Amino acid sequence: MIRVLLADDQSLVRAGFGALLGAQPDIEIAGEAADGAEALRRVRELRPDVVLMDIRMPVLDGLAATRRITEDPALTDVKVIMLTTFELDEYVFEAIRSGASGFLVKDTEPDELVRAVRAVVDGDALLSPGVTRRLIAEFAARSKEPAAADALGRLTDREREVMALVGIGLSNEEIARRLVVSPLTAKTHVSRAMVKLGARDRAQLVVLAYESGLVRPGWLG
């Protein structure tokens, strides 16, 4: 059973998401929070699998709460999906850098919300379909200059190639077709790159791909 914590200062949003997710046979609502500080307390108390975290909340905003969750070794297994009102929210890229496994706009389709929760539990990054490549490029262009790529020296040539394709938003299946390998082989390369670079999940691998200079905005492989 996937246990979800809902963190949003709007009770109607929590109620709507709770009703939708709670109706799924493999998902249960572990708890709710109306601000970031309460979300952090509830996460430590309940240890949910996934937190749906609004970016803008009182007391402690969603970004700060997410950083504290992802930096806590005791909460390694907790995944955070950020909720935003707009697809090109100025804080989205920072949210991914802070450790969030992805983001969704609040008016997302019900089926997409359910898929998102299941996807991050399976270790996949989740960004709203249709805006992934555009959004990452948009915010990567505004981020700091690429850092030295020393860490990439730990990767094989194939792992660097796969990491670059992850960076432009390709799924394992798309990577497999591009490289003419099996999806399992593609997934293995992605997993090894994550382990070698200490990436928490696929979303952080995307950030590292840009920050190392392996991928630049507008690059399409």
CSV table of C-alpha atoms in Angstrom, one decimal:
chain,number,residue,atom,x,y,z
A,1,MET,CA,0.0,0.0,0.0
A,2,ILE,CA,1.3,3.4,-1.0
A,3,ARG,CA,1.0,5.9,1.9
A,4,VAL,CA,0.5,9.6,0.9
A,5,LEU,CA,0.8,12.8,2.9
A,6,LEU,CA,-1.1,15.9,1.5
A,7,ALA,CA,0.5,19.2,2.3
A,8,ASP,CA,-1.4,22.3,1.0
A,9,ASP,CA,-2.8,25.3,2.8
A,10,GLN,CA,-6.0,25.0,0.9
A,11,SER,CA,-8.4,22.5,2.5
A,12,LEU,CA,-10.4,22.1,-0.7
A,13,VAL,CA,-7.2,21.0,-2.6
A,14,ARG,CA,-6.4,18.5,0.1
A,15,ALA,CA,-10.0,17.2,0.1
A,16,GLY,CA,-10.0,16.8,-3.6
A,17,PHE,CA,-6.7,15.0,-3.9
A,18,GLY,CA,-7.5,12.9,-0.9
A,19,ALA,CA,-10.8,11.7,-2.3
A,20,LEU,CA,-9.2,10.8,-5.6
A,21,LEU,CA,-6.1,9.1,-4.3
A,22,GLY,CA,-8.0,7.4,-1.4
A,23,ALA,CA,-10.3,5.7,-3.9
A,24,GLN,CA,-7.4,3.8,-5.4
A,25,PRO,CA,-7.0,0.2,-4.1
A,26,ASP,CA,-3.2,0.6,-3.7
A,27,ILE,CA,-3.1,4.1,-2.2
A,28,GLU,CA,-4.1,5.5,1.2
A,29,ILE,CA,-4.0,8.9,2.7
A,30,ALA,CA,-1.6,8.8,5.7
A,31,GLY,CA,-2.3,12.4,6.8
A,32,GLU,CA,-2.6,16.0,5.9
A,33,ALA,CA,-0.8,19.3,6.7
A,34,ALA,CA,-1.7,22.9,6.1
A,35,ASP,CA,1.8,24.4,6.2
A,36,GLY,CA,5.4,23.4,5.6
A,37,ALA,CA,6.3,23.1,9.3
A,38,GLU,CA,3.3,20.9,10.0
A,39,ALA,CA,4.2,18.8,6.9
A,40,LEU,CA,7.7,18.3,8.2
A,41,ARG,CA,6.4,17.2,11.6
A,42,ARG,CA,3.9,14.8,10.0
A,43,VAL,CA,6.5,13.3,7.7
A,44,ARG,CA,8.8,12.5,10.6
A,45,GLU,CA,5.8,11.1,12.5
A,46,LEU,CA,4.1,9.1,9.8
A,47,ARG,CA,6.9,8.2,7.4
A,48,PRO,CA,4.7,8.3,4.2
A,49,ASP,CA,6.0,7.0,0.9
A,50,VAL,CA,5.0,10.1,-1.0
A,51,VAL,CA,4.4,13.8,0.0
A,52,LEU,CA,2.3,16.0,-2.3
A,53,MET,CA,3.8,19.3,-1.3
A,54,ASP,CA,2.5,22.8,-2.3
A,55,ILE,CA,5.3,25.2,-3.1
A,56,ARG,CA,3.8,28.2,-1.5
A,57,MET,CA,2.6,27.7,2.1
A,58,PRO,CA,2.7,29.7,5.3
A,59,VAL,CA,5.1,29.2,8.3
A,60,LEU,CA,7.6,27.2,6.2
A,61,ASP,CA,7.3,27.1,2.4
A,62,GLY,CA,7.3,23.9,0.4
A,63,LEU,CA,10.9,24.3,-0.9
A,64,ALA,CA,12.3,24.6,2.6
A,65,ALA,CA,10.3,21.7,3.9
A,66,THR,CA,11.4,19.6,0.9
A,67,ARG,CA,15.1,20.4,1.5
A,68,ARG,CA,14.7,19.3,5.2
A,69,ILE,CA,13.0,16.1,4.2
A,70,THR,CA,15.5,15.1,1.5
A,71,GLU,CA,18.5,16.1,3.6
A,72,ASP,CA,17.4,13.9,6.6
A,73,PRO,CA,19.1,10.4,6.3
A,74,ALA,CA,16.2,9.0,8.3
A,75,LEU,CA,13.7,10.1,5.5
A,76,THR,CA,15.6,8.7,2.5
A,77,ASP,CA,12.6,6.6,1.3
A,78,VAL,CA,10.2,9.6,1.4
A,79,LYS,CA,9.5,11.0,-2.1
A,80,VAL,CA,8.2,14.5,-2.7
A,81,ILE,CA,6.1,15.7,-5.6
A,82,MET,CA,5.8,19.5,-5.7
A,83,LEU,CA,2.4,21.1,-6.5
A,84,THR,CA,2.3,24.3,-8.4
A,85,THR,CA,-0.4,26.5,-9.9
A,86,PHE,CA,1.5,27.2,-13.1
A,87,GLU,CA,3.6,25.0,-15.4
A,88,LEU,CA,6.5,27.5,-15.5
A,89,ASP,CA,6.5,28.3,-11.9
A,90,GLU,CA,9.8,30.1,-11.1
A,91,TYR,CA,10.5,27.7,-8.2
A,92,VAL,CA,10.1,24.4,-10.1
A,93,PHE,CA,13.7,23.9,-11.1
A,94,GLU,CA,14.9,24.8,-7.6
A,95,ALA,CA,12.4,22.3,-6.2
A,96,ILE,CA,14.0,19.6,-8.3
A,97,ARG,CA,17.5,20.7,-7.2
A,98,SER,CA,16.2,20.6,-3.6
A,99,GLY,CA,15.4,16.9,-3.9
A,100,ALA,CA,11.8,16.8,-5.1
A,101,SER,CA,11.2,13.8,-7.4
A,102,GLY,CA,9.1,15.9,-9.7
A,103,PHE,CA,6.2,18.4,-9.9
A,104,LEU,CA,2.6,18.6,-11.0
A,105,VAL,CA,0.3,21.5,-11.8
A,106,LYS,CA,-2.7,21.5,-9.5
A,107,ASP,CA,-5.2,21.2,-12.3
A,108,THR,CA,-3.6,18.0,-13.6
A,109,GLU,CA,-5.9,15.2,-14.9
A,110,PRO,CA,-6.9,12.7,-12.2
A,111,ASP,CA,-5.3,9.8,-14.0
A,112,GLU,CA,-2.0,11.7,-14.2
A,113,LEU,CA,-2.0,12.4,-10.5
A,114,VAL,CA,-2.5,8.7,-9.7
A,115,ARG,CA,0.3,7.7,-12.2
A,116,ALA,CA,2.6,10.3,-10.6
A,117,VAL,CA,2.3,8.9,-7.1
A,118,ARG,CA,2.9,5.4,-8.4
A,119,ALA,CA,5.8,6.5,-10.6
A,120,VAL,CA,7.9,8.2,-7.9
A,121,VAL,CA,7.4,5.2,-5.6
A,122,ASP,CA,8.9,3.1,-8.4
A,123,GLY,CA,11.9,5.4,-8.6
A,124,ASP,CA,11.0,7.4,-11.6
A,125,ALA,CA,11.1,11.2,-11.8
A,126,LEU,CA,7.8,12.8,-12.6
A,127,LEU,CA,7.3,16.1,-14.5
A,128,SER,CA,4.0,17.1,-16.0
A,129,PRO,CA,3.8,15.6,-19.5
A,130,GLY,CA,4.2,18.0,-22.4
A,131,VAL,CA,6.4,20.6,-20.6
A,132,THR,CA,9.3,18.5,-19.3
A,133,ARG,CA,12.0,19.3,-21.9
A,134,ARG,CA,10.9,22.9,-22.3
A,135,LEU,CA,10.7,23.5,-18.6
A,136,ILE,CA,14.1,21.9,-17.8
A,137,ALA,CA,15.8,23.9,-20.5
A,138,GLU,CA,14.1,27.1,-19.4
A,139,PHE,CA,15.3,26.8,-15.8
A,140,ALA,CA,18.7,25.3,-16.6
A,141,ALA,CA,19.4,28.4,-18.7
A,142,ARG,CA,18.8,30.5,-15.6
A,143,SER,CA,20.8,28.3,-13.3
A,144,LYS,CA,24.4,28.8,-12.3
A,145,GLU,CA,27.2,28.1,-14.8
A,146,PRO,CA,28.1,24.4,-15.3
A,147,ALA,CA,30.4,23.2,-12.6
A,148,ALA,CA,33.5,21.2,-13.2
A,149,ALA,CA,32.5,17.8,-14.5
A,150,ASP,CA,35.0,15.8,-12.3
A,151,ALA,CA,32.2,13.6,-11.0
A,152,LEU,CA,31.4,12.5,-14.6
A,153,GLY,CA,34.8,10.8,-14.7
A,154,ARG,CA,33.3,8.0,-12.6
A,155,LEU,CA,30.9,7.1,-15.5
A,156,THR,CA,31.5,4.9,-18.5
A,157,ASP,CA,31.0,6.4,-21.9
A,158,ARG,CA,27.7,4.6,-22.2
A,159,GLU,CA,26.5,5.9,-18.8
A,160,ARG,CA,27.3,9.5,-19.8
A,161,GLU,CA,25.4,9.0,-23.0
A,162,VAL,CA,22.4,7.6,-21.1
A,163,MET,CA,22.6,10.4,-18.5
A,164,ALA,CA,22.5,13.0,-21.3
A,165,LEU,CA,19.4,11.4,-22.7
A,166,VAL,CA,17.8,11.4,-19.3
A,167,GLY,CA,18.7,15.1,-19.1
A,168,ILE,CA,16.6,15.9,-22.2
A,169,GLY,CA,13.6,14.1,-20.7
A,170,LEU,CA,13.7,10.7,-22.4
A,171,SER,CA,12.1,7.7,-20.6
A,172,ASN,CA,13.9,4.4,-20.4
A,173,GLU,CA,11.9,3.1,-23.3
A,174,GLU,CA,12.8,6.1,-25.5
A,175,ILE,CA,16.5,5.8,-24.5
A,176,ALA,CA,16.4,2.1,-25.4
A,177,ARG,CA,15.0,2.8,-28.8
A,178,ARG,CA,17.5,5.6,-29.4
A,179,LEU,CA,20.5,3.3,-28.5
A,180,VAL,CA,19.0,0.1,-29.8
A,181,VAL,CA,19.2,-1.7,-26.5
A,182,SER,CA,16.5,-3.2,-24.2
A,183,PRO,CA,14.6,-1.0,-21.7
A,184,LEU,CA,16.1,-3.1,-18.9
A,185,THR,CA,19.6,-2.3,-20.1
A,186,ALA,CA,18.7,1.4,-20.3
A,187,LYS,CA,17.3,1.3,-16.8
A,188,THR,CA,20.5,-0.5,-15.6
A,189,HIS,CA,22.7,2.3,-17.0
A,190,VAL,CA,20.5,5.0,-15.5
A,191,SER,CA,20.6,3.2,-12.1
A,192,ARG,CA,24.4,2.9,-12.2
A,193,ALA,CA,24.8,6.5,-13.1
A,194,MET,CA,22.6,7.5,-10.2
A,195,VAL,CA,24.6,5.4,-7.7
A,196,LYS,CA,28.0,6.6,-8.9
A,197,LEU,CA,26.9,10.3,-8.7
A,198,GLY,CA,25.0,10.0,-5.5
A,199,ALA,CA,21.7,11.1,-7.1
A,200,ARG,CA,18.7,10.6,-5.0
A,201,ASP,CA,16.5,9.8,-8.0
A,202,ARG,CA,16.1,10.4,-11.7
A,203,ALA,CA,15.1,14.0,-11.2
A,204,GLN,CA,18.4,14.9,-9.6
A,205,LEU,CA,20.2,13.1,-12.4
A,206,VAL,CA,18.6,15.6,-14.8
A,207,VAL,CA,19.8,18.5,-12.7
A,208,LEU,CA,23.3,17.0,-12.6
A,209,ALA,CA,23.3,16.6,-16.3
A,210,TYR,CA,22.8,20.3,-16.8
A,211,GLU,CA,24.9,21.5,-13.9
A,212,SER,CA,27.9,19.4,-15.1
A,213,GLY,CA,27.6,20.8,-18.6
A,214,LEU,CA,26.9,17.4,-20.0
A,215,VAL,CA,23.6,18.8,-21.4
A,216,ARG,CA,22.9,22.4,-22.3
A,217,PRO,CA,19.6,24.1,-22.9
A,218,GLY,CA,18.3,23.4,-26.4
A,219,TRP,CA,20.4,20.3,-26.9
A,220,LEU,CA,18.3,17.5,-28.4
A,221,GLY,CA,20.9,14.7,-28.5
